[in-house]
Coordinates of C-alpha atoms and ligand atoms in Angstrom, one line a residue:
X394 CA 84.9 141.3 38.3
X395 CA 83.4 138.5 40.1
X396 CA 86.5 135.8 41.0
X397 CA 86.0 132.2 42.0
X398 CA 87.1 130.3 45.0
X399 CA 90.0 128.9 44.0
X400 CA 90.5 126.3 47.1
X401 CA 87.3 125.6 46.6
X402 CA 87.6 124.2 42.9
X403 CA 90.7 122.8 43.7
X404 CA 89.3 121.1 46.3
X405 CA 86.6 119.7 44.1
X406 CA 88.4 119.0 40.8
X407 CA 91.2 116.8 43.3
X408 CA 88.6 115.0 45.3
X409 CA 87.0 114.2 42.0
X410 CA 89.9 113.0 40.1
X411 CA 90.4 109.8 43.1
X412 CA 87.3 108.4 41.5
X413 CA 87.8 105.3 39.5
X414 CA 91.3 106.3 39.1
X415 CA 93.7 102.7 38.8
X416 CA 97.1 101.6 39.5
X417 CA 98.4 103.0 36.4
X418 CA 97.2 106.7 37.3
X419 CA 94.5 106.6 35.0
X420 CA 90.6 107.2 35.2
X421 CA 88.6 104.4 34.4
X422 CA 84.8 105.9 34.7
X423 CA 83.5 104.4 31.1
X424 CA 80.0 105.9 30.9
X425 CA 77.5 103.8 33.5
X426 CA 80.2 101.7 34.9
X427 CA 80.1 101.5 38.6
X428 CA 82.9 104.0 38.7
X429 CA 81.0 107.0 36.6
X430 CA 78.4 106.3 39.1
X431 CA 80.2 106.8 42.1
X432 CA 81.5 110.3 40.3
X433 CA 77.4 110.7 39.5
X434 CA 76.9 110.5 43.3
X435 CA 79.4 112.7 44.8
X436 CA 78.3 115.3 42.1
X437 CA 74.6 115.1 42.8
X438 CA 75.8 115.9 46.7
X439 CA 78.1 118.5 46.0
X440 CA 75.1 120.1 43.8
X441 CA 72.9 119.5 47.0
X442 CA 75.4 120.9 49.3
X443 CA 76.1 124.4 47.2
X444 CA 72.2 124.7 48.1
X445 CA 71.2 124.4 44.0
X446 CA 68.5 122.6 42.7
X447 CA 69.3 119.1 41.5
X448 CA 67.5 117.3 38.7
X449 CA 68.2 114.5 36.3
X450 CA 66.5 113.8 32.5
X451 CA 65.6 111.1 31.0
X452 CA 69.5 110.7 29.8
X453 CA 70.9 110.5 33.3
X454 CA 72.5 114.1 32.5
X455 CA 72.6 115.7 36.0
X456 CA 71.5 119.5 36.0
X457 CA 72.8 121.9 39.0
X458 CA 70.2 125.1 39.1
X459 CA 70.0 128.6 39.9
X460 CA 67.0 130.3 39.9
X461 CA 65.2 127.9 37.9
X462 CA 61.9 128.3 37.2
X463 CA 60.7 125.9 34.2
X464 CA 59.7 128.8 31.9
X465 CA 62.3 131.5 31.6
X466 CA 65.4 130.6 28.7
X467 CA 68.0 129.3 31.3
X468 CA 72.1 130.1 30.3
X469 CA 73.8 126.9 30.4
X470 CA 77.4 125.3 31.3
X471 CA 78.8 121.8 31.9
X472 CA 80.4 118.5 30.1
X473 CA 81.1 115.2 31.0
X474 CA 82.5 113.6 33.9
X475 CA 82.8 110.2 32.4
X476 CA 86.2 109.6 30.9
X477 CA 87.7 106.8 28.2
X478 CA 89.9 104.1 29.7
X479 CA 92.9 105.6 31.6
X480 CA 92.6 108.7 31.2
X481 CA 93.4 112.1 32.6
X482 CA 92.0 113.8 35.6
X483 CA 90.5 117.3 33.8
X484 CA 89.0 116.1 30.1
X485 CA 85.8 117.1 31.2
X486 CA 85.6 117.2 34.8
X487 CA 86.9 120.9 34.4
X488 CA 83.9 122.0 33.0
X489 CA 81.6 120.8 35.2
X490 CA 83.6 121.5 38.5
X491 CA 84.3 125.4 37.3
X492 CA 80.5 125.4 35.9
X493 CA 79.5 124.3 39.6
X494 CA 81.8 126.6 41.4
X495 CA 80.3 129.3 39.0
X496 CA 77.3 129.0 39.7
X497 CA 77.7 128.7 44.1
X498 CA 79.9 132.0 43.4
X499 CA 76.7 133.6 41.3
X500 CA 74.4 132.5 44.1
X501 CA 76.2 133.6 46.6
X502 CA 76.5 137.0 44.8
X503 CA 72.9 137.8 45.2
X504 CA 73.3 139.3 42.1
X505 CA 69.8 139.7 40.3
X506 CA 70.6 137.8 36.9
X507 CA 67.6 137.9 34.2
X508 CA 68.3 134.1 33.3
X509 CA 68.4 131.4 35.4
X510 CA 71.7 128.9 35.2
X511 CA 72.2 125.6 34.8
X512 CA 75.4 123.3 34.8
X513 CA 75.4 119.7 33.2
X514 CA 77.1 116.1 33.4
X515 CA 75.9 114.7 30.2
X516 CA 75.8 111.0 29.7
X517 CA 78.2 109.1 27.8
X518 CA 80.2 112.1 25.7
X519 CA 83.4 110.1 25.0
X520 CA 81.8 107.4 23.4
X521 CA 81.9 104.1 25.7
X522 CA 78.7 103.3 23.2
X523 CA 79.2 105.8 20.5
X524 CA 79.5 109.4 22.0
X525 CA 77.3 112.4 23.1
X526 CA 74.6 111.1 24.6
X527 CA 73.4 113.1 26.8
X528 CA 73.7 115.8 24.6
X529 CA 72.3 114.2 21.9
X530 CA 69.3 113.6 24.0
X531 CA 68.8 117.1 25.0
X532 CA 69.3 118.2 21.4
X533 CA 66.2 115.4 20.7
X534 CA 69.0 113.4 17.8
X535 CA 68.3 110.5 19.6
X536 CA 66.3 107.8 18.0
X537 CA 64.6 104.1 19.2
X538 CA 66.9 102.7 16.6
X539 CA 69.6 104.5 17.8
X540 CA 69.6 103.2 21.5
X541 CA 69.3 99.8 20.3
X542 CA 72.3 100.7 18.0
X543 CA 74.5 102.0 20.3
X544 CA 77.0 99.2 21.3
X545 CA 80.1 99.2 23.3
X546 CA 83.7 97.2 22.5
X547 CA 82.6 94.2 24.0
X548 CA 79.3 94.3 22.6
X549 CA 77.5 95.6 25.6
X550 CA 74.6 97.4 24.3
X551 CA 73.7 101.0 26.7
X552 CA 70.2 99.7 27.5
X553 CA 71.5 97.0 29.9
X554 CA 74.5 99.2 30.6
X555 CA 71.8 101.4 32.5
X556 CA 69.3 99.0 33.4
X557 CA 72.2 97.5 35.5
X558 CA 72.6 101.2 37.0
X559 CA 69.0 100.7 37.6
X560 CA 68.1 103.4 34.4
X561 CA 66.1 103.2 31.2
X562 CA 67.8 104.1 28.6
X563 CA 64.9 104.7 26.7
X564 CA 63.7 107.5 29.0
X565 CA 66.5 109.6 26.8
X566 CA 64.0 110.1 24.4
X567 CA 62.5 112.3 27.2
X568 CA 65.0 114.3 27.3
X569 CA 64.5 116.9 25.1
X570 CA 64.8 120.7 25.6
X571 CA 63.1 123.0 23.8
X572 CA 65.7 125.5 22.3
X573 CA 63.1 128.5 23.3
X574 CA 64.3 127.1 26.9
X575 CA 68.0 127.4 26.3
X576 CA 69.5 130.9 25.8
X577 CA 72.9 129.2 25.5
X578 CA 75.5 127.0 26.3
X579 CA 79.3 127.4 27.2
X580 CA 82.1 124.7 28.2
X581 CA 85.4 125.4 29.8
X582 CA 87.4 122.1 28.6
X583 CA 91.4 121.6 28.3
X584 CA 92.7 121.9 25.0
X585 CA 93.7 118.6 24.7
X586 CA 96.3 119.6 21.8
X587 CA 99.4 122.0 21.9
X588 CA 98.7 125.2 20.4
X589 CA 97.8 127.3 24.0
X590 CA 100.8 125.7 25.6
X591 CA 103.3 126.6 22.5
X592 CA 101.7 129.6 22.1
X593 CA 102.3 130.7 26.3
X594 CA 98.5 132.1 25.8
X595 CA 96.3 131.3 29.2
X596 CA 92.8 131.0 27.7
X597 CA 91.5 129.8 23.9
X598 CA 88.4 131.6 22.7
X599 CA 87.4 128.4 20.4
X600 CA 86.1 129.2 16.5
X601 CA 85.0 125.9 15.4
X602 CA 85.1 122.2 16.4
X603 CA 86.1 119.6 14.2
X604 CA 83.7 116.6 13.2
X605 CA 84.1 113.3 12.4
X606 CA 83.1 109.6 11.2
X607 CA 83.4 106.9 13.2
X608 CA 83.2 103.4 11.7
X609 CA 83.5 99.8 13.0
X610 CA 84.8 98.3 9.9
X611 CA 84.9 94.6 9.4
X612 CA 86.8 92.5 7.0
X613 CA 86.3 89.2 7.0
X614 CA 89.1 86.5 5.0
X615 CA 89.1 82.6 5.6
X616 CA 90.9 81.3 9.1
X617 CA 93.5 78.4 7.9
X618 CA 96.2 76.8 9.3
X619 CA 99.1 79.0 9.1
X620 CA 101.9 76.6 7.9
X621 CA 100.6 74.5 5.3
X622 CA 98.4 77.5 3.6
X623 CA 100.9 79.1 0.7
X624 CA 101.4 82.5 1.1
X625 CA 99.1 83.2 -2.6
X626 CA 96.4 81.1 -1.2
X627 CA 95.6 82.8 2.0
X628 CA 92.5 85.1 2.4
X629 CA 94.7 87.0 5.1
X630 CA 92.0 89.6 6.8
X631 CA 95.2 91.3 9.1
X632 CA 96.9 91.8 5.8
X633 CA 93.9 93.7 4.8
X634 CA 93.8 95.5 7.7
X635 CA 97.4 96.5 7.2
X636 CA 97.1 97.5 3.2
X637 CA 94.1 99.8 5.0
X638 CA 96.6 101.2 7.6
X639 CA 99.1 101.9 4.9
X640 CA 96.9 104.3 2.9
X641 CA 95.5 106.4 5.3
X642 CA 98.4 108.8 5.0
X643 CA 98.0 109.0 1.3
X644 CA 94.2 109.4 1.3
X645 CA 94.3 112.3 3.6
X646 CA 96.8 114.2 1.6
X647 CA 94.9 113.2 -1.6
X648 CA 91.3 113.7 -0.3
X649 CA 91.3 115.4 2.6
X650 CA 92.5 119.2 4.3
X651 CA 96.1 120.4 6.2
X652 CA 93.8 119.8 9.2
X653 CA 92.4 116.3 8.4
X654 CA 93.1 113.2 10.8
X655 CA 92.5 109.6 10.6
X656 CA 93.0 107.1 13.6
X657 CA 92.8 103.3 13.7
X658 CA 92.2 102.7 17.8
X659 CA 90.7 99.6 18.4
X660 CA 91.6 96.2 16.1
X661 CA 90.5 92.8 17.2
X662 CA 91.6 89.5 15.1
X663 CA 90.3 86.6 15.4
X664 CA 90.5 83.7 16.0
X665 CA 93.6 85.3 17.4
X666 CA 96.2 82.2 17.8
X667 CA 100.0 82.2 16.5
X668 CA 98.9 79.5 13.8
X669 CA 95.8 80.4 12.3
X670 CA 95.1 83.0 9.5
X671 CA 93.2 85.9 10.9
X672 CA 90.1 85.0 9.2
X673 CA 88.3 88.3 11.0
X674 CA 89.8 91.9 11.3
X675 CA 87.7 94.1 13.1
X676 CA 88.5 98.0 13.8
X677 CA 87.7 101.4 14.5
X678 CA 88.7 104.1 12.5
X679 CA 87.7 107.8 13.1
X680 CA 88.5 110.9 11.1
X681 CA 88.1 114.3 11.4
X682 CA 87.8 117.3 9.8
X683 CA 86.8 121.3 10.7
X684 CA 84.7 121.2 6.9
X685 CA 81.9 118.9 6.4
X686 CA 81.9 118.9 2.4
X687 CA 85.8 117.5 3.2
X688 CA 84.4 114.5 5.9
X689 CA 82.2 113.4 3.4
X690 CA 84.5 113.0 1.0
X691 CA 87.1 111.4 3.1
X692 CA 84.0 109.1 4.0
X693 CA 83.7 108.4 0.1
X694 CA 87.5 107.7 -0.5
X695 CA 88.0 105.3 2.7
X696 CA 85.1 103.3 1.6
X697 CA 86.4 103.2 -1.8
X698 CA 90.1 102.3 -1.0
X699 CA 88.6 99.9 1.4
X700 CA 86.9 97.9 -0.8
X701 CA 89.2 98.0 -3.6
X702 CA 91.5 96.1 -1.2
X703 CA 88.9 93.6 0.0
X704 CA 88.2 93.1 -3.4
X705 CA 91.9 92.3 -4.5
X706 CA 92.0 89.5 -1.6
X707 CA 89.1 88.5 -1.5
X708 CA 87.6 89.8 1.4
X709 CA 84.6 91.0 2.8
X710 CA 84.0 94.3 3.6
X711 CA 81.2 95.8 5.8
X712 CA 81.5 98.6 8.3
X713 CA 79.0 100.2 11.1
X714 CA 79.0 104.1 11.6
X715 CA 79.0 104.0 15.4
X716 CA 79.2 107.9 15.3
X717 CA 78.4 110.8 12.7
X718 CA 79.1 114.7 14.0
X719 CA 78.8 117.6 12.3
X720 CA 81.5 120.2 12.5
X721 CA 80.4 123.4 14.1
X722 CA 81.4 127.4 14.4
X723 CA 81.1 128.7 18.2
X724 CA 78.6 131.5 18.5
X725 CA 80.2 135.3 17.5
X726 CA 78.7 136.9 20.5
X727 CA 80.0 134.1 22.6
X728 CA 83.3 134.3 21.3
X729 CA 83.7 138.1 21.9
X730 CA 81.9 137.7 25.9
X731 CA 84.6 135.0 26.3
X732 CA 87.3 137.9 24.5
X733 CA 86.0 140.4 26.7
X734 CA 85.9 138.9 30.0
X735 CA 89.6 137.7 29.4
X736 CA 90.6 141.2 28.6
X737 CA 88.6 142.7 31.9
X738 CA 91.1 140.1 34.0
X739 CA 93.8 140.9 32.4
X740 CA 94.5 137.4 30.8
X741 CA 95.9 137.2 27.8
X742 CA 93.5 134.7 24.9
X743 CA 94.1 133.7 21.7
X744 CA 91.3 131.9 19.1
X745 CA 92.1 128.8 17.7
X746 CA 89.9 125.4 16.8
X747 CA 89.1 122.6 18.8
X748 CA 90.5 118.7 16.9
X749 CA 88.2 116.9 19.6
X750 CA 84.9 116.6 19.4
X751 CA 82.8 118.4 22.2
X752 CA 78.9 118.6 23.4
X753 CA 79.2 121.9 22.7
X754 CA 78.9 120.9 19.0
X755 CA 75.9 119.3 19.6
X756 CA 74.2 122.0 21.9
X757 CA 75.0 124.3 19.3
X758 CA 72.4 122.7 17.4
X759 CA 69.7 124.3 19.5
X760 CA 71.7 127.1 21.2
X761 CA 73.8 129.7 20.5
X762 CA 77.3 127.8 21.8
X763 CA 81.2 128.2 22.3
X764 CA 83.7 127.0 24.2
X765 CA 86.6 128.3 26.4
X766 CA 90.1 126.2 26.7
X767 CA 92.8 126.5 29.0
X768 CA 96.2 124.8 27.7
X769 CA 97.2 121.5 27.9
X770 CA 100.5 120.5 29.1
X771 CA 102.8 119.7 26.2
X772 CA 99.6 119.3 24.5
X773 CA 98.9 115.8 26.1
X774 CA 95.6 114.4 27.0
X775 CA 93.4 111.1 26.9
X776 CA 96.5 109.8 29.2
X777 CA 97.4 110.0 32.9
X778 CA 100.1 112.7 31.3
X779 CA 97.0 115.0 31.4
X780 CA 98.0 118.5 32.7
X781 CA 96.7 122.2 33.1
X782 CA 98.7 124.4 35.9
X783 CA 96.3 125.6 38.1
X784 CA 96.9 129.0 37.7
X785 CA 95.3 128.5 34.2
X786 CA 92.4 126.4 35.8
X787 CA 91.8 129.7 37.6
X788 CA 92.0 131.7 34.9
X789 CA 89.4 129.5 32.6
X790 CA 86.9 129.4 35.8
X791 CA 86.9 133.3 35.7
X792 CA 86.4 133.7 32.3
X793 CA 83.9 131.3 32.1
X794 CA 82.1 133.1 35.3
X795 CA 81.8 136.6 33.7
X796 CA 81.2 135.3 30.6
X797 CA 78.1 133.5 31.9
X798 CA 77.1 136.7 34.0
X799 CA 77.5 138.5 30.9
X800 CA 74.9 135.9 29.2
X801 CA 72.7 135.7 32.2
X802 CA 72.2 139.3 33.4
Ligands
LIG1997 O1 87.1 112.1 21.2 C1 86.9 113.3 21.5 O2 87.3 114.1 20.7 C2 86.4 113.7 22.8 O3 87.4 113.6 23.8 N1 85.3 112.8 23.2
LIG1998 MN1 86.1 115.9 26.8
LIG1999 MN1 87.8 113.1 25.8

């Protein structure tokens, strides 16, 4: 059994994790900020320096490659090394560190392998301006219409995000990969939820990753002056907002599965002083689901609860879907290579589904995909609280390095 070098990745995933990291402990390397460039740059010399070929698409994802050779179906590994605001130190960085210490470990095997290897950085997956990217690009989902579309919080749209970074954001629709040219793809990622870490179980051959709807909803009321406006006369848009909030419970239970999950993340009011009516709420709200037929009916209730309330005061209701994924099953063969390769190191695995949303699900579009996890400390991530002992970092890099020999020889 080939093993990885564990002071290596260590090494790696800690000299990565001081990048764009803030007082508060947290990561700060929003997709094509100046920090998820700096991270771009140390990984496009740490590519250089394991002696693989470095290359980047149309979509600023950054490819590491072994034996590359334009024509034979490459086996694939990677995710994202941008991170959401203050976040932890392995959501995503994981995968690409292991995938790159995987692949320095396979070259420096010498081991004839019948498939060249890549491991990726894709652009953008958690969402700065929607989510996935880079993997949307390589998966050719992306769209003109789409990259004009694709917004962040303050309203910074991703082509002058990357023109500042000195990138077209239009060259994503270059990106493209034939899936003849892909023989597949696997992530190691963190769990980011609680089962592996209940459960004591070191690695989590993943069945299935949830999708979701993301919407920026917008209801807009009348701004007045908050003291001599009675209560009956107001057209409050918070207390809209808050009738919404109230009923998400009972529209899960009523519409939705055990699994279902609806967040509110992001509200803005405005004008936003003590004595005027919120004449504008504006929010995010995302749910998920591990059964398509059941997001698109949680789609259909929320908009119809939604404007049932605008309606009753008297408020406008509009929403944007900033993002729209499919739910996904991991590739069988995948999932019993991950099984195996466990079982040859002596590691004990368990299958279970992934609640967040991955690239994988959007590789496995034009690949056969699955993912790997490693447990998350009390189940916590998207925080600074972020953690995964490293003896189960080890663990997931192994397992993901046979299971990608398995693929590629
Ligand atoms: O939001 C997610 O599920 C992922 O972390 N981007
Ligand atoms: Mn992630
Ligand atoms: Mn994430």
């Amino acid at each position: 059994m080939l093993k990885i070098n564990s002071s290596r990745l260590r090494h790696d995933i800690t000299e990565l994790s001081n990048i764009g990291r803030e007082a508060d402990q947290g990561l700060y390397r929003l997709a094509f900020s100046d920090q998820d460039m700096m991270a771009r740059k140390w990984l496009a010399n740490r590519i250089q320096e394991a002696g693989l070929a470095l290359y980047m698409d149309g979509a600023a994802n950054i490819h590491g490659r072994l034996n590359w050779d334009g024509k034979t179906p490459s086996v694939m590994t990677g995710s994202h090394i941008d991170t959401i605001p203050g976040a932890g130190h392995l959501d995503g960085a994981l995968g690409v560190i292991a995938g790159l210490e995987c692949l320095r470990i396979l070259k420096e095997s010498g081991l004839a392998l019948k498939h060249p290897l890549e491991v990726l950085a894709f652009s953008d997956e958690e969402g700065r301006f929607g989510g996935m990217f880079g993997s949307q690009a390589i998966a050719g989902q992306l769209s003109p219409q789409k990259i004009h579309q694709a917004i962040d919080p303050e309203g910074i749209n991703i082509s002058t995000a990357m023109q500042a970074q000195g990138l077209n954001a239009m060259d994503a629709l270059n990106a493209y990969r034939s899936p003849e040219g892909i023989k597949a793809f696997v992530e190691l990622h963190i769990e980011q939820g609680p089962i592996l870490d209940k459960q004591g179980a070191s690695i989590g051959v993943v069945e299935g990753i949830n999708g979701l709807f993301k919407w920026l909803v917008r209801l807009k009321g009348n701004a007045n002056h908050a003291g001599s406006t009675p209560m009956n006369m107001r057209q409050d848009a918070f207390q809209g907002l808050v009738e919404v909030a109230t009923q998400i419970e009972r529209l899960l239970e009523e519409n939705g599965s055990p699994r279902s999950v609806a967040t509110i993340g992001h509200v803005e009011l405005a004008p936003g002083a003590a004595n005027v009516i919120p004449g504008l709420a504006e929010f995010t709200l995302e749910v998920r689901d591990l059964d398509e037929q059941v997001l698109e009916t949680l789609a259909d209730a929320f908009r119809r609860s939604i404007s049932a309330i605008a309606r009753r005061r008297n408020l406008m209701f509009e929403f944007e879907v900033l993002s729209q994924i499919t739910p996904v099953k991991c590739d069988s063969a995948i999932q019993e290579h991950v099984k195996k390769s466990a079982q040859e190191l002596g590691i004990d695995c368990i299958s279970l589904p992934s609640g967040a949303a991955h690239d994988t699900q959007i590789m496995a579009k034009i690949t056969a995909a699955g993912m790997i996890f490693v447990p998350s400390k009390d189940g916590r991530s998207h925080s600074p609280a972020e953690w995964t002992a490293w003896e189960d970092i080890e663990h997931g890099a192994n397992v993901l390095l046979n299971t990608l020999l398995k693929l590629a020889q």
